[in-house]
mmCIF file of C-alpha atoms in Angstrom:
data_model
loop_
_atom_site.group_PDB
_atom_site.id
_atom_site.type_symbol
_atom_site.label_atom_id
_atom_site.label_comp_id
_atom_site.label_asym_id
_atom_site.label_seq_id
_atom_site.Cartn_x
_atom_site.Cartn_y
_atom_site.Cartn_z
ATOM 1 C CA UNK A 14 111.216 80.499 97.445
ATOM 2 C CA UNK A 15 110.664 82.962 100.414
ATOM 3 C CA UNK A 16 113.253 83.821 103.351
ATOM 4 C CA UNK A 17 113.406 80.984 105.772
ATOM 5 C CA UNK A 18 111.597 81.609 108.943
ATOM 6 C CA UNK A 19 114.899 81.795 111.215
ATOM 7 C CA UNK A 20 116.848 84.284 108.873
ATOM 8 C CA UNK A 21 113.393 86.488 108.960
ATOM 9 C CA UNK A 22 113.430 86.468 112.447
ATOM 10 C CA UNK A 23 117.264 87.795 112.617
ATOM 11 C CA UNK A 24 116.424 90.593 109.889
ATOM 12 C CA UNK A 25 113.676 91.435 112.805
ATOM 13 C CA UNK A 26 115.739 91.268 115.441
ATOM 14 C CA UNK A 27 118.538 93.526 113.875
ATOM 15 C CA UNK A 28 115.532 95.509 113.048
ATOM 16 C CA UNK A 29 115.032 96.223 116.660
ATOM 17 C CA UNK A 30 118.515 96.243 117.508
ATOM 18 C CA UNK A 31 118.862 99.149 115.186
ATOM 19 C CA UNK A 32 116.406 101.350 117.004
ATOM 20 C CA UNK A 33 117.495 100.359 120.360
ATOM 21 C CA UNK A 34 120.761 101.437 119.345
ATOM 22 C CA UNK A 35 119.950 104.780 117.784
ATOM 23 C CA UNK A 36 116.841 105.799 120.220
ATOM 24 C CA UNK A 37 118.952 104.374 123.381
ATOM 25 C CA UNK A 38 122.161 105.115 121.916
ATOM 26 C CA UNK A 39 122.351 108.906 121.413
ATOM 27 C CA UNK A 40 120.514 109.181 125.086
ATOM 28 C CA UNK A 41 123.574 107.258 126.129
ATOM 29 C CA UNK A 42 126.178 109.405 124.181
ATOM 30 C CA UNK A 43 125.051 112.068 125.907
ATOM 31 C CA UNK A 44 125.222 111.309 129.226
ATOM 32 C CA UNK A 45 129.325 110.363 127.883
ATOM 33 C CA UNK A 46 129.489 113.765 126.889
ATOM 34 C CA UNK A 47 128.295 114.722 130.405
ATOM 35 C CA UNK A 48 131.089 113.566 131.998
ATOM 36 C CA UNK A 49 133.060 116.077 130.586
ATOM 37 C CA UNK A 50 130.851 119.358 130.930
ATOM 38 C CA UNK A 51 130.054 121.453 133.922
ATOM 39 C CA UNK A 52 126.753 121.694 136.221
ATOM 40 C CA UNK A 53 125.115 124.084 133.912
ATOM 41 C CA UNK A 54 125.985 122.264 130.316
ATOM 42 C CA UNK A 55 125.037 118.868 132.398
ATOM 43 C CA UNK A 56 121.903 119.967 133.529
ATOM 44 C CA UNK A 57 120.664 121.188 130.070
ATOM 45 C CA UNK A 58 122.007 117.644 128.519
ATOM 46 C CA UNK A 59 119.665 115.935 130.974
ATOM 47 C CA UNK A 60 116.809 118.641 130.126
ATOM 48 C CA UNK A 61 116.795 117.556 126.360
ATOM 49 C CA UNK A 62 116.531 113.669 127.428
ATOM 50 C CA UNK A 63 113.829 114.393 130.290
ATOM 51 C CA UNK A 64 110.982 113.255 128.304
ATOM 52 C CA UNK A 65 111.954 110.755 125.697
ATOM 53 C CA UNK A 66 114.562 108.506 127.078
ATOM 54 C CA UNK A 67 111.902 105.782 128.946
ATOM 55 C CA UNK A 68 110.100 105.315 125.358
ATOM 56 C CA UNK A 69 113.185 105.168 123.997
ATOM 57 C CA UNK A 70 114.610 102.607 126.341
ATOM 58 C CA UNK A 71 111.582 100.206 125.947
ATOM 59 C CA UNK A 72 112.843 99.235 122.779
ATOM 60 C CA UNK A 73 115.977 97.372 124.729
ATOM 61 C CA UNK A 74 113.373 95.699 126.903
ATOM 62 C CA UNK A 75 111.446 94.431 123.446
ATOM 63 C CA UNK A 76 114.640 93.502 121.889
ATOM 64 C CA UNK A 77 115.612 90.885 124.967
ATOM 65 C CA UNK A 78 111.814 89.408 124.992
ATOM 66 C CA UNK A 79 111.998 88.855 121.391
ATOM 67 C CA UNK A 80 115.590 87.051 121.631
ATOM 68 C CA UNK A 81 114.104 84.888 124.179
ATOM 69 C CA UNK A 82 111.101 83.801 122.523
ATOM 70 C CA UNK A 83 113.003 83.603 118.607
ATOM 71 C CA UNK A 84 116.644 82.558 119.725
ATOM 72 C CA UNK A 85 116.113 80.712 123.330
ATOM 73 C CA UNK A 86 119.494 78.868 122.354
ATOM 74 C CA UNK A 87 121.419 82.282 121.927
ATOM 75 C CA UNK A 88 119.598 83.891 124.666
ATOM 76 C CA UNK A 89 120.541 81.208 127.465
ATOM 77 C CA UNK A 90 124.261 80.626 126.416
ATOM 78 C CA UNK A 91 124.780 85.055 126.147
ATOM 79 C CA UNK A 92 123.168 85.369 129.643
ATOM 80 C CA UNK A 93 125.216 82.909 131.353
ATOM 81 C CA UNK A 94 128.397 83.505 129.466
ATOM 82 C CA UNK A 95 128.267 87.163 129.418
ATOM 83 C CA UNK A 96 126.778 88.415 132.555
ATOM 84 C CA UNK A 97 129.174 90.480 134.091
ATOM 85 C CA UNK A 98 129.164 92.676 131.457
ATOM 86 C CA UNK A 99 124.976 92.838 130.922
ATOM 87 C CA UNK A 100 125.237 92.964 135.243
ATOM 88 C CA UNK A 101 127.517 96.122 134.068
ATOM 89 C CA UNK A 102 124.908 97.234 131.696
ATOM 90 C CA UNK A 103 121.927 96.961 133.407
ATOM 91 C CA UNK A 104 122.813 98.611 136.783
ATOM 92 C CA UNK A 105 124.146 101.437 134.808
ATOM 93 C CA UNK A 106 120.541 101.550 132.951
ATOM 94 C CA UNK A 107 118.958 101.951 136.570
ATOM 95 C CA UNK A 108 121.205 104.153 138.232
ATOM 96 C CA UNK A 109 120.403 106.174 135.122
ATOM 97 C CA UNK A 110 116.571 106.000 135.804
ATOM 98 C CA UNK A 111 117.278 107.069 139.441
ATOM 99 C CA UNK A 112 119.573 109.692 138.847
ATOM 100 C CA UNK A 113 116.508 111.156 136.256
ATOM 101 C CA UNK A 114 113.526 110.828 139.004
ATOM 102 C CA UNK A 115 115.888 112.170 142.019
ATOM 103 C CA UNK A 116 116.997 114.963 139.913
ATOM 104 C CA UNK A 117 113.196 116.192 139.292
ATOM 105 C CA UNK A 118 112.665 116.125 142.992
ATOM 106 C CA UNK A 119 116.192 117.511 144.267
ATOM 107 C CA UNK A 120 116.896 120.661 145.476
ATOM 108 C CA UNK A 121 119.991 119.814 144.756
ATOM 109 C CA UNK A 122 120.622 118.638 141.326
ATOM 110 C CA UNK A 123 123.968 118.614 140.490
ATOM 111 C CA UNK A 124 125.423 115.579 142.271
ATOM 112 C CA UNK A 125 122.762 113.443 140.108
ATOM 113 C CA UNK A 126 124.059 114.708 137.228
ATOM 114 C CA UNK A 127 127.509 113.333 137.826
ATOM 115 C CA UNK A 128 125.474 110.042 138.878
ATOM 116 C CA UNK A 129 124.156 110.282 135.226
ATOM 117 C CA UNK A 130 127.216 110.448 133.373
ATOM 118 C CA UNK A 131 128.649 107.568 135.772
ATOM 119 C CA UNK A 132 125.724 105.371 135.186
ATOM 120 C CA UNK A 133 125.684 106.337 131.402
ATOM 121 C CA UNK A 134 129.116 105.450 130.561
ATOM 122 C CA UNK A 135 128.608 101.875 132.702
ATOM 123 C CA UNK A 136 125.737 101.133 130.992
ATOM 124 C CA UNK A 137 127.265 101.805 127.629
ATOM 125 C CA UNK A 138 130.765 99.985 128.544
ATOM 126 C CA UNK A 139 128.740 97.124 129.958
ATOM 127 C CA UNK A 140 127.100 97.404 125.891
ATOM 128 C CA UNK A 141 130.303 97.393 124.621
ATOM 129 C CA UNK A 142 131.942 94.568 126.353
ATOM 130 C CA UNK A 143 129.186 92.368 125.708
ATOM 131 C CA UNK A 144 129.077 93.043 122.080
ATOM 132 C CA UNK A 145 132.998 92.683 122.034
ATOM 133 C CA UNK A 146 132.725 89.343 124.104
ATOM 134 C CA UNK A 147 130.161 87.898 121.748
ATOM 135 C CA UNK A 148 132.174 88.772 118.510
ATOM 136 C CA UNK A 149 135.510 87.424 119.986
ATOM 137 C CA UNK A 150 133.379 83.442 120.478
ATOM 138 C CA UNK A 151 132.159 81.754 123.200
ATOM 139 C CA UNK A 152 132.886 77.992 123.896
ATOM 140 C CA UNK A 153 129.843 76.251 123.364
ATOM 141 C CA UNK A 154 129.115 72.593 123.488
ATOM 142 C CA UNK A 155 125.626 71.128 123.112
ATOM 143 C CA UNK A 156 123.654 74.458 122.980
ATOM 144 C CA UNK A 157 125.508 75.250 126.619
ATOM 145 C CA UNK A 158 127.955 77.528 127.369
ATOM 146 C CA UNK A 159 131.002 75.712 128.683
ATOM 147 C CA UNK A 160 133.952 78.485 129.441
ATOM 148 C CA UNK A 161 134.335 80.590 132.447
ATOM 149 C CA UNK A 162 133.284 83.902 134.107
ATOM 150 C CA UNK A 163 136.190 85.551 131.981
ATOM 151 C CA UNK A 164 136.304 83.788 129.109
ATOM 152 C CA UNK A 165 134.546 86.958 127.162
ATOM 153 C CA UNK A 166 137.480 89.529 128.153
ATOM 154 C CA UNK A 167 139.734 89.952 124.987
ATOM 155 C CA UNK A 168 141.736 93.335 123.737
ATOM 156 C CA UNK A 169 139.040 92.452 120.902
ATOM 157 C CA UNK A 170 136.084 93.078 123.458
ATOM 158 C CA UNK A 171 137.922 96.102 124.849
ATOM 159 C CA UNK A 172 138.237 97.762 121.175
ATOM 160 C CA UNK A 173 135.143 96.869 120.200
ATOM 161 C CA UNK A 174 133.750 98.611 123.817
ATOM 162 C CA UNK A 175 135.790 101.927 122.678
ATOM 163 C CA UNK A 176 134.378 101.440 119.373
ATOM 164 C CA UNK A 177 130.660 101.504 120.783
ATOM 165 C CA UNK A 178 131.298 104.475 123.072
ATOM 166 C CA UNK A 179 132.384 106.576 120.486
ATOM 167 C CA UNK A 180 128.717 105.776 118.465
ATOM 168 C CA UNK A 181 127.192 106.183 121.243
ATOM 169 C CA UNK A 182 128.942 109.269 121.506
ATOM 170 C CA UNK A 183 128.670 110.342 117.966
ATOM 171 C CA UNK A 184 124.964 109.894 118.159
ATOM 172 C CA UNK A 185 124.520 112.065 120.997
ATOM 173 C CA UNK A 186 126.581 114.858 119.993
ATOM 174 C CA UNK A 187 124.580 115.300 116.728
ATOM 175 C CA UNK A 188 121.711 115.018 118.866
ATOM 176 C CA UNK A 189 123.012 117.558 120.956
ATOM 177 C CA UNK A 190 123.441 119.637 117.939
ATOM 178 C CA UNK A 191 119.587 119.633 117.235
ATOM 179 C CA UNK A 192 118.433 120.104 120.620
ATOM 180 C CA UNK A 193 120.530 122.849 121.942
ATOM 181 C CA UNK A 194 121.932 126.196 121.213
ATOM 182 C CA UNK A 195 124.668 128.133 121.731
ATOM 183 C CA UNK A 196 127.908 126.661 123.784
ATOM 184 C CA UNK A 197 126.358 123.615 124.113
ATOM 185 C CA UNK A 198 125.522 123.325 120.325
ATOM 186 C CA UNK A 199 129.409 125.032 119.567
ATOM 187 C CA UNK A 200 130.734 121.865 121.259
ATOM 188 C CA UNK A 201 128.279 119.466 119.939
ATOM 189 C CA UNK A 202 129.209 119.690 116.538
ATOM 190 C CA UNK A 203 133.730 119.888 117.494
ATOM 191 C CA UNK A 204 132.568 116.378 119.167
ATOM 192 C CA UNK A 205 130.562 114.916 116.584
ATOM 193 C CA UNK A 206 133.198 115.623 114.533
ATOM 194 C CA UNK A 207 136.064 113.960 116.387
ATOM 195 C CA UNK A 208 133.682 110.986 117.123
ATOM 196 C CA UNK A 209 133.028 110.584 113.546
ATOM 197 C CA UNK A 210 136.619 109.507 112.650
ATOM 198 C CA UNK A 211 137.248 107.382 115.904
ATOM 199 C CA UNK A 212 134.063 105.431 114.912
ATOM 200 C CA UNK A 213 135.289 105.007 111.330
ATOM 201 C CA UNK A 214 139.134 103.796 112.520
ATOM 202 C CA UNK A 215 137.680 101.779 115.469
ATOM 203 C CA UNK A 216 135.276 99.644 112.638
ATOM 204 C CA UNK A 217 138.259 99.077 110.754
ATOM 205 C CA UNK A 218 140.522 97.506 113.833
ATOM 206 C CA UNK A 219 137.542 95.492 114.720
ATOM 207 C CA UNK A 220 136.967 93.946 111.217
ATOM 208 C CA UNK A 221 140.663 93.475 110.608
ATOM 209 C CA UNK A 222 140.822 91.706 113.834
ATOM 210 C CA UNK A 223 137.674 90.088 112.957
ATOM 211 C CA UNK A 224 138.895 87.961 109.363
ATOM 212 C CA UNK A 225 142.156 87.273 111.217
ATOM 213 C CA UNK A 226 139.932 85.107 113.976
ATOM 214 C CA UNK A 227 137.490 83.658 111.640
ATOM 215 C CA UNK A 228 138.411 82.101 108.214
ATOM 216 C CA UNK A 229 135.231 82.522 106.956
ATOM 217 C CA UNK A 230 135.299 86.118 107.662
ATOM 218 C CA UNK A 231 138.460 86.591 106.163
ATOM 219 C CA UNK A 232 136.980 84.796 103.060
ATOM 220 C CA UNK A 233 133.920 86.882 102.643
ATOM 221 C CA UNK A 234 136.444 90.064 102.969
ATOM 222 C CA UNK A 235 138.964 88.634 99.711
ATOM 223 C CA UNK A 236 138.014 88.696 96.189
ATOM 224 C CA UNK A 237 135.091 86.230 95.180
ATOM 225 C CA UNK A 238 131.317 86.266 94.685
ATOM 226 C CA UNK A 239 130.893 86.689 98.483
ATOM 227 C CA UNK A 240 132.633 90.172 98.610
ATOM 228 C CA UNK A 241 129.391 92.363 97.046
ATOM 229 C CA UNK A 242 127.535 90.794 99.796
ATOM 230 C CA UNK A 243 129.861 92.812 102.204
ATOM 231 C CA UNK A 244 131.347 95.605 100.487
ATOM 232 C CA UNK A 245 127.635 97.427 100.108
ATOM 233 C CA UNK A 246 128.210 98.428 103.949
ATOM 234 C CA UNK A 247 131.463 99.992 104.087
ATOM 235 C CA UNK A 248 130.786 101.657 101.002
ATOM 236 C CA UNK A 249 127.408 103.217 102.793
ATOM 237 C CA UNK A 250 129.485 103.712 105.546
ATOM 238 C CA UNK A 251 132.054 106.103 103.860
ATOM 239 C CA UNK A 252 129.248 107.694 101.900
ATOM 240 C CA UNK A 253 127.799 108.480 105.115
ATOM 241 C CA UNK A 254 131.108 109.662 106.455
ATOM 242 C CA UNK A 255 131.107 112.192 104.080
ATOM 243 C CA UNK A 256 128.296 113.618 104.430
ATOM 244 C CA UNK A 257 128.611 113.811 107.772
ATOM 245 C CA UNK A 258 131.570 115.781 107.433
ATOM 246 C CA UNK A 259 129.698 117.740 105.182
ATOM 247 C CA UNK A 260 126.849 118.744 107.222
ATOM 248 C CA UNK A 261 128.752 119.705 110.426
ATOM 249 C CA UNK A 262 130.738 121.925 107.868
ATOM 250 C CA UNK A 263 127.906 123.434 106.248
ATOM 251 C CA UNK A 264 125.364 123.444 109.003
ATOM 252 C CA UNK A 265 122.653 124.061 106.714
ATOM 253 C CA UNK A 266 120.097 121.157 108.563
ATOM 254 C CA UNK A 267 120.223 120.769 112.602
ATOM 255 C CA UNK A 268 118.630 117.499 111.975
ATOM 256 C CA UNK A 269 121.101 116.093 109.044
ATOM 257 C CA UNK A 270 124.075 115.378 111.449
ATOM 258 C CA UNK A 271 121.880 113.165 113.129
ATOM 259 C CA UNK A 272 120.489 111.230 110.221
ATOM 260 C CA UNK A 273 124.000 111.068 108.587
ATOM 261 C CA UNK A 274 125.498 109.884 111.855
ATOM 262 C CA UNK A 275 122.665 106.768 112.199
ATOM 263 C CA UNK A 276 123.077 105.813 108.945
ATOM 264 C CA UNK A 277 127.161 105.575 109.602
ATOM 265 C CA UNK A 278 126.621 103.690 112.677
ATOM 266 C CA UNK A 279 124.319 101.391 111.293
ATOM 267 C CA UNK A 280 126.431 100.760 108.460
ATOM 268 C CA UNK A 281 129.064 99.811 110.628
ATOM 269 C CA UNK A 282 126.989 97.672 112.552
ATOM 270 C CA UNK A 283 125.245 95.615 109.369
ATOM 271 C CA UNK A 284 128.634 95.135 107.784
ATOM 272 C CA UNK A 285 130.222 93.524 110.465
ATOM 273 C CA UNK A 286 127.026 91.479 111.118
ATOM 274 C CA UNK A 287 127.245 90.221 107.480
ATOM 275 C CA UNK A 288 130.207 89.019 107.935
ATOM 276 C CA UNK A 289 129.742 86.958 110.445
ATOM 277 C CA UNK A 290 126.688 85.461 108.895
ATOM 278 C CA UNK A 291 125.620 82.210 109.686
ATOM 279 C CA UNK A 292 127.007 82.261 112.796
ATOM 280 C CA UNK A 293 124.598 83.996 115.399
ATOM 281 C CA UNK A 294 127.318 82.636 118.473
ATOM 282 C CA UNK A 295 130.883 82.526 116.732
ATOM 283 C CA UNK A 296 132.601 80.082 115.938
ATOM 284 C CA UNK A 297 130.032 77.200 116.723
ATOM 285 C CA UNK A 298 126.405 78.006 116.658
ATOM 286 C CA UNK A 299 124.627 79.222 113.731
ATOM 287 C CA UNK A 300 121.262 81.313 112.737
ATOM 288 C CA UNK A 301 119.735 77.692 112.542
ATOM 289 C CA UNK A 302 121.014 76.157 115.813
ATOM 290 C CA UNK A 303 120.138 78.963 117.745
ATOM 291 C CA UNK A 304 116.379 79.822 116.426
ATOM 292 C CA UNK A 305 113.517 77.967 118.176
ATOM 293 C CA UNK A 306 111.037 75.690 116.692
ATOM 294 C CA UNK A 307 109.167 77.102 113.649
ATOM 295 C CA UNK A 308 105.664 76.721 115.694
ATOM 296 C CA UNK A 309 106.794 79.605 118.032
ATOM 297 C CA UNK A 310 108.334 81.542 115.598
ATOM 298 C CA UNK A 311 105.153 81.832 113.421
ATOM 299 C CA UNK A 312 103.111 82.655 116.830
ATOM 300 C CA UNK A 313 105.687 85.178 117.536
ATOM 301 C CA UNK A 314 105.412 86.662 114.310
ATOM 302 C CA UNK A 315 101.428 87.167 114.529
ATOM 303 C CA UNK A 316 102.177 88.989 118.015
ATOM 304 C CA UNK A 317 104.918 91.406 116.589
ATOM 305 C CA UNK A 318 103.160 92.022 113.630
ATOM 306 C CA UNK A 319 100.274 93.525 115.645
ATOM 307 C CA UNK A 320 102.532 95.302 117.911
ATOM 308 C CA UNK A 321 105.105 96.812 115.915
ATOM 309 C CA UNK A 322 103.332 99.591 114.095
ATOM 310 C CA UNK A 323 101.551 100.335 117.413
ATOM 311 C CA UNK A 324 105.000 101.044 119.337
ATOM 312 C CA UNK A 325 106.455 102.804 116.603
ATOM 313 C CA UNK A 326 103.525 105.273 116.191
ATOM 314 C CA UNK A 327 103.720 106.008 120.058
ATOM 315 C CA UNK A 328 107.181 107.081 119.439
ATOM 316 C CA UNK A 329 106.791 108.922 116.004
ATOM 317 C CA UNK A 330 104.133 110.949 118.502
ATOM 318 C CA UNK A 331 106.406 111.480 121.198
ATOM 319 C CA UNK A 332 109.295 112.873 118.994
ATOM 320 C CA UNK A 333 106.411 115.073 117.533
ATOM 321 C CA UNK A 334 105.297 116.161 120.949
ATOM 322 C CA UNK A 335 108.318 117.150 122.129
ATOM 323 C CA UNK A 336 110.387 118.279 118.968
ATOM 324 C CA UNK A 337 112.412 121.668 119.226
ATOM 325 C CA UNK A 338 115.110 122.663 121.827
ATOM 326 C CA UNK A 339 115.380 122.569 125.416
ATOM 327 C CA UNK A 340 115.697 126.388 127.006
ATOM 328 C CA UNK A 341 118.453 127.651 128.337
ATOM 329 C CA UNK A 342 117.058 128.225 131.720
ATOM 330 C CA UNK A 343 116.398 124.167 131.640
ATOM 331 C CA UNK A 344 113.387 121.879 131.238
ATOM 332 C CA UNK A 345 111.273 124.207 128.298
ATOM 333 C CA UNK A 346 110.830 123.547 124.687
ATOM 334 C CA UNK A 347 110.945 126.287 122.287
ATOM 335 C CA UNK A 348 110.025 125.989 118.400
#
């Protein structure tokens, strides 16, 4: 007996969740980090984005196609339930995108680095919130979204927006730590550090909070067969943790704080997801009610099959292209 057709269709859209998260995500991180550093540490954070963040950021477009096509039910009730926080989102995502093509024509350049770390940390709270509305439920009757304009804004969604930020932040800091040097690096790994435990104690507010909402969360979480399902990811999670912690300390690999930090992100990520499962719109709609008919999802799976290995290839290339560390003087690549 194979994997129904909806639930494969939700292990592919996490799939591309996950690397929108972790390409977007660290580009994202950094520009928090930006708010904090001067013209010259700013300009160099932008340098080591410069050429990857639009291939990176086309895996966000792909992810909201393939929700549309897979989970039209999910799709329509998020959009019109949620949309000041994706309005949030997505006018931080283009004020980033300006702020990037201004900057390589300014004389200027400093004021659009500050425009950067604005649009940065609006795009990632507008992430945040609308993750954090989602989890907290949205009153749905008849596949429509019946609640109002504010119905999403919770201390839940406000946590779980601080919890975001600091992966986000996390993610760029350890990226940070493999494309710079010296002051910039220095700081890179103090933040990755700090981030590290913030994301750990923010994921365990969020699922507390979580099984107190939702009965069935809170029975996945006590002792029963259910509990192995769940457990696996904050297990990973701590593994990660430590060695995280271990290769900031150790700083044998400029490339393992990076991997660690994913994989403790993502861990994060999967084990709250689990335990939600069904339910793709808590507390009503589930994997099921949501997906769309299983003509479209077998066309749709033709389509991403064919397209998949050809968009991960292009990046695999580009991260090949333009591996080593942005120069001090700005813009260069070194070995």
């Amino acid at each position: 007996m194979g994997i129904p057709l909806a639930d494969l269709w939700l292990l592919i859209i996490a799939f591309l969740l996950v690397l929108a998260v972790v390409l977007d995500g660290f580009g994202l991180g950094v520009g928090l980090l930006a708010l904090a550093a001067g013209p010259r540490r700013r300009a160099l954070m932008m340098d080591s984005l410069e050429h990857v963040w639009v291939p990176n950021q086309t895996w966000l477009v792909v992810l909201g196609g393939m929700l549309f096509g897979a989970f039209p039910r999910f799709y329509g009730v998020v959009l019109t339930a949620l949309y000041l926080p994706l309005l949030l989102m997505l006018f931080g995502l283009i004020a980033r995108a300006v702020a990037f093509e201004f900057r390589a024509q300014a004389a200027e350049k400093a004021p659009w680095g500050r425009v950067f770390a604005a649009a940065s940390t609006a795009a990632a709270a507008g992430e945040g919130l609308a993750l954090g509305g989602l989890l907290g439920g949205l009153p749905v009757q008849g596949g429509r979204f019946v609640g109002g304009a504010w119905d999403w804004f919770s201390p839940l969604a406000l946590l779980v927006a601080v919890g975001v930020g600091c992966g986000y932040v996390l993610l760029g800091a350890a990226f940070l730590v493999y494309k710079t040097a010296g002051d910039v690096q220095e700081r890179a790994y103090r933040q990755a550090r700090i981030a590290s435990w913030l994301v750990l104690a923010a994921a365990a507010a969020v699922n507390a909070l979580l099984a107190a909402r939702y009965p069935h969360v809170a029975g996945k979480w006590s002792w029963g067969p259910q509990l192995a399902g769940v457990a696996v990811f904050p297990l990973l999670a701590l593994v990660a943790f430590a060695a995280l912690q271990w290769t900031l300390r150790e700083r044998r690999s400029e490339v393992a704080p990076f991997a660690a930090g994913a994989v403790l992100v993502l861990a994060v990520f999967a084990g709250g997801s689990a335990a939600l499962y069904p339910y793709m719109i808590p507390p009503f709609d589930t994997v099921d009610m949501a997906a769309a008919s299983p003509k479209t999802l077998r066309f749709m799976l033709v389509a991403t099959v064919l397209l998949l290995p050809v968009m991960l290839a292009y990046n695999l290339y580009q991260v090949q292209v333009f591996r080593g560390k942005v120069g001090a003087s700005g813009g260069g690549y070194g070995s």
